[in-house]
Short mmCIF file of C-alpha atoms and ligand atoms in Angstrom, two decimals:
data_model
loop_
_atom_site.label_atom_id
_atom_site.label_comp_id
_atom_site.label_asym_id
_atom_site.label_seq_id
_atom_site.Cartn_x
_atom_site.Cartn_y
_atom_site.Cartn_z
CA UNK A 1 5.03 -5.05 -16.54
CA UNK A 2 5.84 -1.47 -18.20
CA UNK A 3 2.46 0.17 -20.03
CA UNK A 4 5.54 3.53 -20.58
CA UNK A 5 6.31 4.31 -23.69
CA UNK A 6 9.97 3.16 -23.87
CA UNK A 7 11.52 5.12 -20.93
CA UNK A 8 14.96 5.37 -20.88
CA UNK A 9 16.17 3.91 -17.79
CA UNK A 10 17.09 7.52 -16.13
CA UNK A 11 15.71 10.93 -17.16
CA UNK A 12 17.53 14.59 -17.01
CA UNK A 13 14.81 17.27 -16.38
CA UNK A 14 15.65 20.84 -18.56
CA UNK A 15 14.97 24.01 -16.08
CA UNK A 16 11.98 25.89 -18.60
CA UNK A 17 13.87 29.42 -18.92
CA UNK A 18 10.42 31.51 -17.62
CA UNK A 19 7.18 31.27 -16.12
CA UNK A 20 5.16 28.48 -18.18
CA UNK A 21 1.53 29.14 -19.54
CA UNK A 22 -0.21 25.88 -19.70
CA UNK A 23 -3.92 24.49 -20.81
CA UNK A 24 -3.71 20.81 -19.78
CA UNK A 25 -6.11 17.30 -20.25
CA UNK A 26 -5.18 14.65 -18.09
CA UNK A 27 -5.85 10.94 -17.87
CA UNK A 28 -8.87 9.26 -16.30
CA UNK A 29 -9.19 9.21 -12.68
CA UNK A 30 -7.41 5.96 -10.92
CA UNK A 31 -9.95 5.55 -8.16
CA UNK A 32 -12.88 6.16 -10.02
CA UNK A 33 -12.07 3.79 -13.13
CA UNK A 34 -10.99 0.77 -10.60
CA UNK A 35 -14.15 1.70 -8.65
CA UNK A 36 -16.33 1.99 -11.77
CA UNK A 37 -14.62 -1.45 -12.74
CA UNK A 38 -15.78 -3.36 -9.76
CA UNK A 39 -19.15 -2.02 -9.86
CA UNK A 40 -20.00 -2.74 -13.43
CA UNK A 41 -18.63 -6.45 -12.35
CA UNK A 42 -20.75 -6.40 -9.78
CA UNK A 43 -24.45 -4.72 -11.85
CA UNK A 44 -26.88 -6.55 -13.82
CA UNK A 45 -26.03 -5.86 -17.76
CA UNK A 46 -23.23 -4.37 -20.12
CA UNK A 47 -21.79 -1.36 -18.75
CA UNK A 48 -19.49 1.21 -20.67
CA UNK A 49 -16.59 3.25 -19.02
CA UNK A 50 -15.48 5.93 -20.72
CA UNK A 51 -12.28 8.71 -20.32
CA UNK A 52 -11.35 5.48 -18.37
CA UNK A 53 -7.42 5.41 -16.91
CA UNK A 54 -5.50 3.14 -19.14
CA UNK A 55 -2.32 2.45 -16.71
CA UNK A 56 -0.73 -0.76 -14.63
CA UNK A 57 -3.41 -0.23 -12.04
CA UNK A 58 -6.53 -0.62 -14.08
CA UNK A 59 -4.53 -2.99 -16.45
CA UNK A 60 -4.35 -5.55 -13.31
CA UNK A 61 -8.38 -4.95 -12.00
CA UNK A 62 -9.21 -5.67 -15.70
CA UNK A 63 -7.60 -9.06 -15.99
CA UNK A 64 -8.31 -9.61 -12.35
CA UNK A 65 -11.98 -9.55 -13.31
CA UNK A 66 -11.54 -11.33 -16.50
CA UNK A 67 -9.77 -14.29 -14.61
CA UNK A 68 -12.90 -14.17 -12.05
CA UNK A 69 -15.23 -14.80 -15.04
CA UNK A 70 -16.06 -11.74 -15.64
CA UNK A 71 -15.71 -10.28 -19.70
CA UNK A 72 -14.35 -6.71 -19.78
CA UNK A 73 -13.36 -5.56 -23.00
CA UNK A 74 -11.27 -2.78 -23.69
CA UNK A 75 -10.61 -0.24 -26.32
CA UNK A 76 -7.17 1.91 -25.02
CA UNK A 77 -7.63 4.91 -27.91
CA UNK A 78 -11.26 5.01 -27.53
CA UNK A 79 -10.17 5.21 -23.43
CA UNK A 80 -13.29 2.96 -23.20
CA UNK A 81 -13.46 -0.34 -21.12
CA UNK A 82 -17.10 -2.46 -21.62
CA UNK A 83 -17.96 -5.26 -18.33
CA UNK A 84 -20.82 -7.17 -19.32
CA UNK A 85 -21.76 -7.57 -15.02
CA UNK A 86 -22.53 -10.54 -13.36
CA UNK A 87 -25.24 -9.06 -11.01
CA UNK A 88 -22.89 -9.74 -7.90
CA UNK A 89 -22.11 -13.06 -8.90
CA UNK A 90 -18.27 -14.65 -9.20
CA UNK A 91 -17.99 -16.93 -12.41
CA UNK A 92 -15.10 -18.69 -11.75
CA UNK A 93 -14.57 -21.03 -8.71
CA UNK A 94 -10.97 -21.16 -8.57
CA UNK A 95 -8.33 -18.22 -9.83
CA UNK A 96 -4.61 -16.71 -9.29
CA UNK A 97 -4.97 -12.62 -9.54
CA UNK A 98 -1.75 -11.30 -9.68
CA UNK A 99 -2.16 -7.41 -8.53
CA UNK A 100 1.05 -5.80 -9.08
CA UNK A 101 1.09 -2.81 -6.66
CA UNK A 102 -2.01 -1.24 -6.92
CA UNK A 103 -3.69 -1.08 -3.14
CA UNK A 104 -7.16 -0.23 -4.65
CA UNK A 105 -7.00 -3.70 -6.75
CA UNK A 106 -5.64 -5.88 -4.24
CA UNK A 107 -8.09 -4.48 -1.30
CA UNK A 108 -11.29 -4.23 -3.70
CA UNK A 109 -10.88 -7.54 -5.14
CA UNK A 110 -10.49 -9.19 -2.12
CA UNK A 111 -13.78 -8.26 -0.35
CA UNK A 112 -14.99 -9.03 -4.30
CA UNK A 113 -13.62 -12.95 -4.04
CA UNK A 114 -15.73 -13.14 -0.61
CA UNK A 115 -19.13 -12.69 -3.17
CA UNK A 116 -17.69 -16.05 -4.68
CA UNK A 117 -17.64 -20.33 -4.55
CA UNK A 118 -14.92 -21.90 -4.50
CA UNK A 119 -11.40 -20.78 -3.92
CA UNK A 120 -9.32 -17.62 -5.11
CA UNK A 121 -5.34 -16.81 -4.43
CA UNK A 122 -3.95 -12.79 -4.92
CA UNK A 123 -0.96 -11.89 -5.28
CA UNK A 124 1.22 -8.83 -6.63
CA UNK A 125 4.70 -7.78 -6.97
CA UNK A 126 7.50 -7.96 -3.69
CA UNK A 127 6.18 -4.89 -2.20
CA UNK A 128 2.82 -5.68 -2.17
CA UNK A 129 3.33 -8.42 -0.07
CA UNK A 130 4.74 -5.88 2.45
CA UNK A 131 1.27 -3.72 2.30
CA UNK A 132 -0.79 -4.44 5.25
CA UNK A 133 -4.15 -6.18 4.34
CA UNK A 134 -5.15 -7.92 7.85
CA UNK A 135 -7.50 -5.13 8.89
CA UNK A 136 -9.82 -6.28 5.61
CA UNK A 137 -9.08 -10.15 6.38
CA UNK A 138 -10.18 -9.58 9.87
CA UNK A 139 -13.52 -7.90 8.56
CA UNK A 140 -13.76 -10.91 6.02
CA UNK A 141 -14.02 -13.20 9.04
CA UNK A 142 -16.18 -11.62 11.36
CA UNK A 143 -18.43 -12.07 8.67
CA UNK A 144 -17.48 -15.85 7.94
CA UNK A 145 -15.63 -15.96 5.16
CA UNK A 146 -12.14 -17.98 5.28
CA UNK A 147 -9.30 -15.24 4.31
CA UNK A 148 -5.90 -15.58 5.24
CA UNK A 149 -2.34 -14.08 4.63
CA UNK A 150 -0.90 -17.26 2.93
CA UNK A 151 3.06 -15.85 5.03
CA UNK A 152 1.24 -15.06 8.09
CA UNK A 153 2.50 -11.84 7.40
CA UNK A 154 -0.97 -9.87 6.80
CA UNK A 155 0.01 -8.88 3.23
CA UNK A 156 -0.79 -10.98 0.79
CA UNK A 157 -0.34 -13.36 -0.78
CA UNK A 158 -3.97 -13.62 0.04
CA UNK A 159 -6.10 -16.68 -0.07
CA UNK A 160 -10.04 -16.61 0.05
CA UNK A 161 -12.24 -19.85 0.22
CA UNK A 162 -15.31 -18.61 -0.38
CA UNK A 163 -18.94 -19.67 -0.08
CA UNK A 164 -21.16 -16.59 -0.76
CA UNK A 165 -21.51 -13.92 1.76
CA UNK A 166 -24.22 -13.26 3.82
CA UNK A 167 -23.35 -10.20 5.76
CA UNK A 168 -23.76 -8.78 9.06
CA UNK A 169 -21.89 -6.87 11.50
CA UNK A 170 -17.73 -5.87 11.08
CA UNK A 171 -15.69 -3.72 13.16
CA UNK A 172 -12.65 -2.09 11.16
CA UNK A 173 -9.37 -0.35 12.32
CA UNK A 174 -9.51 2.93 10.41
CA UNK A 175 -5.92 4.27 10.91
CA UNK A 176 -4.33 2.43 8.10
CA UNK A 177 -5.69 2.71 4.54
CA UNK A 178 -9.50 3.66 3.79
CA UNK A 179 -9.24 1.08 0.71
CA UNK A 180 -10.43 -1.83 3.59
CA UNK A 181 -13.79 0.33 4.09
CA UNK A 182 -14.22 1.02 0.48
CA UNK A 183 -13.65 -2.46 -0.56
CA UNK A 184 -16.17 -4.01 1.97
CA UNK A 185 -18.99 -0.77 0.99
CA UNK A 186 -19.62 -1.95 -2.65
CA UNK A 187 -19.74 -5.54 -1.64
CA UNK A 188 -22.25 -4.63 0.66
CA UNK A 189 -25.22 -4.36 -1.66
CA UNK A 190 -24.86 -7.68 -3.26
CA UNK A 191 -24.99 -9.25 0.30
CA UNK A 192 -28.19 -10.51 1.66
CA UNK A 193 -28.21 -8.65 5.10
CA UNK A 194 -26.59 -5.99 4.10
CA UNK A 195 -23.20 -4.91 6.35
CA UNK A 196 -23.02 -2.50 9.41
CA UNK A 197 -18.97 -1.41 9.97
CA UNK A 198 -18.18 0.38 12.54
CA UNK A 199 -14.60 2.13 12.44
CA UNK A 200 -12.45 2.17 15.14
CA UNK A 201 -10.30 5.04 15.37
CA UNK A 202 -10.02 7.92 13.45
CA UNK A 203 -10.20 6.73 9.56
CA UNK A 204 -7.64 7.67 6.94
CA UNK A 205 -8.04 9.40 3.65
CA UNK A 206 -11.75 10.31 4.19
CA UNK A 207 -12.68 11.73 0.99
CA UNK A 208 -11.71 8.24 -1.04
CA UNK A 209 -15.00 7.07 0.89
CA UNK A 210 -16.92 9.52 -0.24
CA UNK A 211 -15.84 8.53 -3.99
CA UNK A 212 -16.84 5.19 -2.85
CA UNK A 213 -20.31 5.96 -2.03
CA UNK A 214 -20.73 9.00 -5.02
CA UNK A 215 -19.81 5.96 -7.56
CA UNK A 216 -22.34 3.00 -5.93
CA UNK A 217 -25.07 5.40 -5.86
CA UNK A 218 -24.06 6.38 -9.75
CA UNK A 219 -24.70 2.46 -9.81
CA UNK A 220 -27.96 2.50 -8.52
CA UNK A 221 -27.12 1.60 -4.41
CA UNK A 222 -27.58 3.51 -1.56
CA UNK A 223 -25.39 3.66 1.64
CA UNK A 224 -25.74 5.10 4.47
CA UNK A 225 -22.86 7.30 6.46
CA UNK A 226 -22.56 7.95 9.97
CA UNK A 227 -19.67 11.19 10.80
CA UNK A 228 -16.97 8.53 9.40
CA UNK A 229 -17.48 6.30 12.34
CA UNK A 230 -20.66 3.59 11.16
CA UNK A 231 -21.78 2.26 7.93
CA UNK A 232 -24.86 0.97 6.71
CA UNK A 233 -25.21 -1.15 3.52
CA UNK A 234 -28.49 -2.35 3.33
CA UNK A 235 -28.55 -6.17 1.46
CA UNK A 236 -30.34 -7.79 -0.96
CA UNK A 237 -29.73 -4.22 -3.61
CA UNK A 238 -28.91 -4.32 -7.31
CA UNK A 239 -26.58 -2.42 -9.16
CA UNK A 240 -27.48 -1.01 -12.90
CA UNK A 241 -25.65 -1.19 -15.34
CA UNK A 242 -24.69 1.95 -16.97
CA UNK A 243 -22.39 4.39 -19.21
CA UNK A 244 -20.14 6.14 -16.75
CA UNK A 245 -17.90 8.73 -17.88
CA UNK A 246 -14.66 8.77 -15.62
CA UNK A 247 -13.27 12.59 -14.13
CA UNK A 248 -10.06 13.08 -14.82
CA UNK A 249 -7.40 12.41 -11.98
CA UNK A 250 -6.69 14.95 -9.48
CA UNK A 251 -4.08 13.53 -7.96
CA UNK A 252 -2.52 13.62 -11.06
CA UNK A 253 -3.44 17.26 -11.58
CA UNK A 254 -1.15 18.06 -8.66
CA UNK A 255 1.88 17.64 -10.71
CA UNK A 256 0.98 20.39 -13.33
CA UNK A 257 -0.32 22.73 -10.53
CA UNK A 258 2.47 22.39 -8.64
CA UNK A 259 4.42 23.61 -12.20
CA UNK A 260 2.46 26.89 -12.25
CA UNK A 261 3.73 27.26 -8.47
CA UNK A 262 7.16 27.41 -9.15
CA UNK A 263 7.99 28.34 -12.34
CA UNK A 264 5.73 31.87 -11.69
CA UNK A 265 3.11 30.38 -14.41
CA UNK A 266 -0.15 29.54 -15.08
CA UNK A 267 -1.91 25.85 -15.52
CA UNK A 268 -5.51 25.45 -16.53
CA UNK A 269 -6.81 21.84 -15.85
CA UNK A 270 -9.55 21.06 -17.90
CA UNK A 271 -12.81 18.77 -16.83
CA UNK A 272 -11.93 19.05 -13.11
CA UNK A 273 -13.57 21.30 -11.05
CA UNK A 274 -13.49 22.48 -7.64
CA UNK A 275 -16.81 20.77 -7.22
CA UNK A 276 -15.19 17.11 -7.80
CA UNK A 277 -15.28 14.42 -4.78
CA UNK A 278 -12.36 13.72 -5.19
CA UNK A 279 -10.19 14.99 -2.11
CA UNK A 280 -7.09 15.70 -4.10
CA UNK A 281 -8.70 18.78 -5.81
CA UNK A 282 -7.76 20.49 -2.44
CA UNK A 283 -4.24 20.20 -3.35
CA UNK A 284 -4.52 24.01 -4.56
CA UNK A 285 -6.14 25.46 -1.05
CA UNK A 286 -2.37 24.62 -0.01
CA UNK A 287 -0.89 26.32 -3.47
CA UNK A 288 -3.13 29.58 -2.36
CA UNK A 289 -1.88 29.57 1.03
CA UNK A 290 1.77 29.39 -0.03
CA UNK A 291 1.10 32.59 -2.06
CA UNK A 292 -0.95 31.09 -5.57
CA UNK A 293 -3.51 32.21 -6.97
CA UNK A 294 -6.69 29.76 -7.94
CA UNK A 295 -9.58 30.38 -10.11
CA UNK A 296 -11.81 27.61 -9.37
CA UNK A 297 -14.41 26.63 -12.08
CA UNK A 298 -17.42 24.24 -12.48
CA UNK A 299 -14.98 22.70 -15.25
CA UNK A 300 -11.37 23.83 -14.89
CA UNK A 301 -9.34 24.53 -12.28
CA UNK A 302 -6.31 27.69 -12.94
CA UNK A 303 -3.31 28.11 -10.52
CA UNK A 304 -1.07 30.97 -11.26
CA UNK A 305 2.23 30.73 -9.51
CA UNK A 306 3.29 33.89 -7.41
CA UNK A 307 7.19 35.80 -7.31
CA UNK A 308 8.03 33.68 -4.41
CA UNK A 309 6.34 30.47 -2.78
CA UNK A 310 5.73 31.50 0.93
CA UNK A 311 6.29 28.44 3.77
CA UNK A 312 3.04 26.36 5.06
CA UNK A 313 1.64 24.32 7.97
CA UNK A 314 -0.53 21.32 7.04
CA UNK A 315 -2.59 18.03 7.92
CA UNK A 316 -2.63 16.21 4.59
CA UNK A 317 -4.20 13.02 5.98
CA UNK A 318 -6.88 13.21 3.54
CA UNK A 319 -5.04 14.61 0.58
CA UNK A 320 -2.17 11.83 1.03
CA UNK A 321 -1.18 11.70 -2.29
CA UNK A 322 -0.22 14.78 -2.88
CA UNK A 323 2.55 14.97 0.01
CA UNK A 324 5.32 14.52 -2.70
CA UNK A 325 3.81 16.95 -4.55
CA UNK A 326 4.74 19.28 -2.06
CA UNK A 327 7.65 18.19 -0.79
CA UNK A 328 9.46 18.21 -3.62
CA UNK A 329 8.81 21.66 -4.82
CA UNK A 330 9.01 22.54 -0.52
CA UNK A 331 13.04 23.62 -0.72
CA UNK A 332 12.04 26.56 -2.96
CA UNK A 333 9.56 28.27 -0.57
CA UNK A 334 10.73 31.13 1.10
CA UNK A 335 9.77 29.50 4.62
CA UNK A 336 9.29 25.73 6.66
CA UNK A 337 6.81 23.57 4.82
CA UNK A 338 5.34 21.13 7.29
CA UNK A 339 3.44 17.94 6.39
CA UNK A 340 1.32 16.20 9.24
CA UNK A 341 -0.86 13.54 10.05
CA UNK A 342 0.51 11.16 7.14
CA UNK A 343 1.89 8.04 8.68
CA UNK A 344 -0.08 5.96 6.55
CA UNK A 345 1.90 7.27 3.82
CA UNK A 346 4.62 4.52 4.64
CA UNK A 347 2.38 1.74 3.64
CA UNK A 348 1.83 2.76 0.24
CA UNK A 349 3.97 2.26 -2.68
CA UNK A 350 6.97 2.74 -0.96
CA UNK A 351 7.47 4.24 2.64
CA UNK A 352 6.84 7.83 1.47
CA UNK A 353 7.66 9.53 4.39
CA UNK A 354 11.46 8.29 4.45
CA UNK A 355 11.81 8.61 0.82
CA UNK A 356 11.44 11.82 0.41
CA UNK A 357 13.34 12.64 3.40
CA UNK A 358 16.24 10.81 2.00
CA UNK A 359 16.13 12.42 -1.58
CA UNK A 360 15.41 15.58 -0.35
CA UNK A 361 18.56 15.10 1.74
CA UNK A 362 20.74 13.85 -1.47
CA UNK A 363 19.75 17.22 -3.33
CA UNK A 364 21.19 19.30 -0.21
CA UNK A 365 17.79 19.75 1.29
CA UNK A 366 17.55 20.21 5.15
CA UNK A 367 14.72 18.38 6.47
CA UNK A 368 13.62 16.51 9.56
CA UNK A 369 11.34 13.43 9.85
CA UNK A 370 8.91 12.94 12.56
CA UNK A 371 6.55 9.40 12.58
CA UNK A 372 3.71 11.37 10.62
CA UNK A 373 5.33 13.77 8.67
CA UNK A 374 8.54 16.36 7.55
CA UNK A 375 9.64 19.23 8.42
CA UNK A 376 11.38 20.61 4.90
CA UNK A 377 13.51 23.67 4.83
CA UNK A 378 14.33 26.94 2.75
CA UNK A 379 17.52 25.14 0.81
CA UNK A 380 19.65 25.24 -2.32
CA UNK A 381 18.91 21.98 -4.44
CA UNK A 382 22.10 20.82 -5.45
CA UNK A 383 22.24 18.54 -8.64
CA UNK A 384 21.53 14.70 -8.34
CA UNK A 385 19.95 11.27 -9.25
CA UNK A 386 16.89 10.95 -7.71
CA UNK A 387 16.38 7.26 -6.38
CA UNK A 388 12.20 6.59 -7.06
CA UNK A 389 11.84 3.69 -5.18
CA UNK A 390 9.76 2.04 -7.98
CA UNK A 391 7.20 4.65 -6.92
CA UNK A 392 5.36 6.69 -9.55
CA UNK A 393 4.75 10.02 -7.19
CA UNK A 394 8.40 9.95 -6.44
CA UNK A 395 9.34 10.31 -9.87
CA UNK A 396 6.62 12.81 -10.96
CA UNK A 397 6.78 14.86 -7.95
CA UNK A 398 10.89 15.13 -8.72
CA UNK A 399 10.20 15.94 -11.77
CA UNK A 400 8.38 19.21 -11.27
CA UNK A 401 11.20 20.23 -9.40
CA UNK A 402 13.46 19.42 -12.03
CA UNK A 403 11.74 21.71 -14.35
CA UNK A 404 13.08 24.78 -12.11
CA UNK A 405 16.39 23.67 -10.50
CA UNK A 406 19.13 22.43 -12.79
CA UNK A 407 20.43 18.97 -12.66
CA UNK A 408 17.83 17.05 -12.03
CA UNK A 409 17.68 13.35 -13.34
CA UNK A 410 14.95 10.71 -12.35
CA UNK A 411 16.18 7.66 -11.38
CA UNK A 412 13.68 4.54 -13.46
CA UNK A 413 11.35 6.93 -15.03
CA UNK A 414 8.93 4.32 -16.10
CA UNK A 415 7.38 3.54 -13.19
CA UNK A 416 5.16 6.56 -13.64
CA UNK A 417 2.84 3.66 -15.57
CA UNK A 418 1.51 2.70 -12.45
CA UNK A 419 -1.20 5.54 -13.07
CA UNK A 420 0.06 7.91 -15.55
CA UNK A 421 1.84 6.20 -18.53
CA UNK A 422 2.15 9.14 -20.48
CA UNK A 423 3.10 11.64 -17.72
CA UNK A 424 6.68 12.98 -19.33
CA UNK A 425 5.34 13.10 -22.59
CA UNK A 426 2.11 15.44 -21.65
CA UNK A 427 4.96 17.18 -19.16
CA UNK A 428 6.39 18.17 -21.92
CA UNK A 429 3.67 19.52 -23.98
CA UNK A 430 2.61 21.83 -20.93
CA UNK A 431 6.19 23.27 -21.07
CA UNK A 432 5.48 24.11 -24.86
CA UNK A 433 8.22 21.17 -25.65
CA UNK A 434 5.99 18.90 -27.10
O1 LIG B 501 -9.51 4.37 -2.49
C1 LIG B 501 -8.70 4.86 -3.28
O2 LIG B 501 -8.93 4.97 -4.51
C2 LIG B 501 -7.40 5.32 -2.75
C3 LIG B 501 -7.23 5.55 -1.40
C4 LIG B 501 -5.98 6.09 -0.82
O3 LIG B 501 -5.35 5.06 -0.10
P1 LIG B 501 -5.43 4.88 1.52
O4 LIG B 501 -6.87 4.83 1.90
O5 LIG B 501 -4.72 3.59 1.72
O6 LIG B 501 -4.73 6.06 2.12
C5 LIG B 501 -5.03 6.62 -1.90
O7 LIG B 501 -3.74 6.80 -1.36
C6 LIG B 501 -4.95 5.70 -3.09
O8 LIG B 501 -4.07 6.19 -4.07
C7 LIG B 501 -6.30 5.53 -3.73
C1 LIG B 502 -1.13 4.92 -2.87
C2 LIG B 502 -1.41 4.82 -4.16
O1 LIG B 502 -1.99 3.76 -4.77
P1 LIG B 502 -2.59 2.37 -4.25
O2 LIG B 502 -2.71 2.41 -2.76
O3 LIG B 502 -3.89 2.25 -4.95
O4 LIG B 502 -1.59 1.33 -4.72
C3 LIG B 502 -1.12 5.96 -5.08
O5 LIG B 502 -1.57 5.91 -6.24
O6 LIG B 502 -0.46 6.91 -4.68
#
């Protein structure tokens, strides 16, 4: 499935000639529109997202849900999507959701099919079935329901036989994706004794949860969070429905930030301020310690890229995302950049960690790889094809560094439609190319 317009099937990235000066809009936030999806599914009456994220992963929750029973209608140029909600009920009793790779579909729709009767199959594309979903099929029966890994693998394909769910209590490995959590929170409400997780271990990618419970309270539910280590959901709540406009994505925002660093420009995001929940804002507390300068905003957020990029030190386990991001503009600073505390990264899309190490390495970069991180050194970036693994941050992050070093091409540029279809085009148009 490609939502790109026409890629070619490699791209050669232009060096800009100067620092860039950039005002930039950006497309709907990912994990709020699949979020906002799910919820509206779940509420009582016709619910309207707008500034919504038109891309592969909200293309797949939105037929998901259809296929479920559930009518969501869509209007991509108004950026709208309308779910007339079920009020926590599952239409259909039997269905065969294809996911593609988008984690946040497969592991919210799974604790979804659990709500149902009857029985549901889920599926996505060959690397989805090597993403880990056990931890959330464990969960699904401590609390009774019948959810397996159809290989034994614990990936899907996933199959749920389903007869309503009660509730009660779960325990839930943290240290692998916070999507398990966040997919068994907004079921929780529509249960009838409510759900009490406790995490074990230290939990991944902390803020996500906190989008989790920012957008079921927007839909009228209340949790209740413990330091990260105990949930309570209390049952028997309804969600309202509701208009819900949709923040831009700040994960994508990364990408045009991370331009400002190192071309010696400046990027204003609009509509995303330092306020937002969502974690990946923080991507430009790194940018300011490697020398930028940020003017944070109630509704914009400027970086202004310095001479030189300076070397940095940091945990990014709850701003996972963005590690390409910084990686690939890394060779240019004038010291070490290290990334730690992200071995979950190598569960995601592709394994992230070894990626980049390898395609860092390909351009000439020196850099080491430890089990939760990279070490990524002062280097010059030699020319080169830059393998993306089918991975959208591979490409994008590559790209920004294409737009200072010469001889840059991106391997399979269209796989940026996982979450930003348009991404080259509005690349583009920030460098005054458009
Ligand atoms: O809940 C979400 O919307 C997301 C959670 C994160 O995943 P993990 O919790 O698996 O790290 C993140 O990487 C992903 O892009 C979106
Ligand atoms: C990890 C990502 O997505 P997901 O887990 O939702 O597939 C991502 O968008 O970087």
């Amino acid at each position: 499935m490609s939502m790109a317009p026409d890629y070619p099937p490699a791209i050669t990235l232009e060096p800009v000639a100067g620092p860039i000066d950039a005002e930039v809009t950006l497309p709907g936030s990912k994990s709020y529109t699949n979020r906002a999806l799910v919820l509206a599914a779940l509420a009582e009456g016709t619910s309207t997202l707008h500034a919504a994220l038109f891309s592969e992963d909200t293309a797949v929750m939105a037929e998901s849900l259809r296929r479920l029973g559930i009518p969501v209608a869509e209007d991509p140029v108004g950026l709208t999507f309308t779910i007339e909600g079920k009020e926590g009920r599952i239409p259909a009793d039997r269905a065969e959701l294809f996911v593609g790779n988008s984690g946040t579909t497969a592991r919210f729709l799974t604790a979804l099919l659990a709500l149902g009767q009857g029985e549901y199959l889920l599926d996505g594309v060959p690397r989805m079935r090597q993403r880990p979903i056990q931890p959330l099929l464990d969960a699904l029966r401590q609390l009774g329901v019948d959810a397996a890994s159809v290989s034994g693998s614990g990936c899907p394909p996933v199959r749920v036989r389903a007869q309503g769910l009660a509730g009660g209590k779960v325990l839930l490995p943290g240290s692998l994706s916070s999507q398990y959590l966040s997919a068994l929170l907004m079921v929780g409400p529509c249960t009838r004794l409510g759900l009490e997780i406790e995490i074990e271990g230290e939990l991944v990618s902390k803020p996500y949860v906190e989008l989790t419970i920012q957008a079921m309270q927007a839909f009228g539910a209340s949790v209740c969070c413990e330091g990260y280590r105990r949930f309570v959901v209390p049952g028997g709540q309804r969600y309202r429905a509701r208009d819900y406009t949709v923040e831009p994505d700040a994960s994508a925002a990364s990408y045009f930030f991370a331009l400002a660093a190192v071309t010696g420009g400046r990027v204003r995001v609009h509509n995303l301020g330092s306020r937002s929940a969502q974690g990946d804002v923080r991507f430009v507390d790194v940018l300011e310690r490697m020398g930028c300068q940020v003017i944070r905003e109630p509704d914009s957020i400027t970086v202004q890229g310095p001479a030189s990029l300076r070397g940095v030190e940091v945990d990014m386990n709850a701003i996972s995302d963005t590690v390409q991001t910084l990686a690939a503009i890394a060779p240019l600073a004038s010291g070490p950049v290290v990334i730690r505390n992200v071995a979950h990264i190598r569960h995601k899309e592709t394994d992230r960690i070894h990626a980049l190490a390898t395609e860092l390495r390909r351009l000439g970069v020196v850099v080491d790889e430890f089990p939760d991180g990279l070490a990524i050194y002062p280097s010059p970036v030699r020319p080169g094809t830059v393998q993306t693994y089918d991975d959208h941050r591979m490409a994008m992050s590559f790209a920004v560094l294409g737009c200072r070093v010469s001889g840059i091409t991106i391997d399979n540029p269209g796989c940026v439609a996982k979450t930003f279809p348009d991404f080259f085009q509005r690349l583009a148009a920030a460098l005054g190319r458009a």
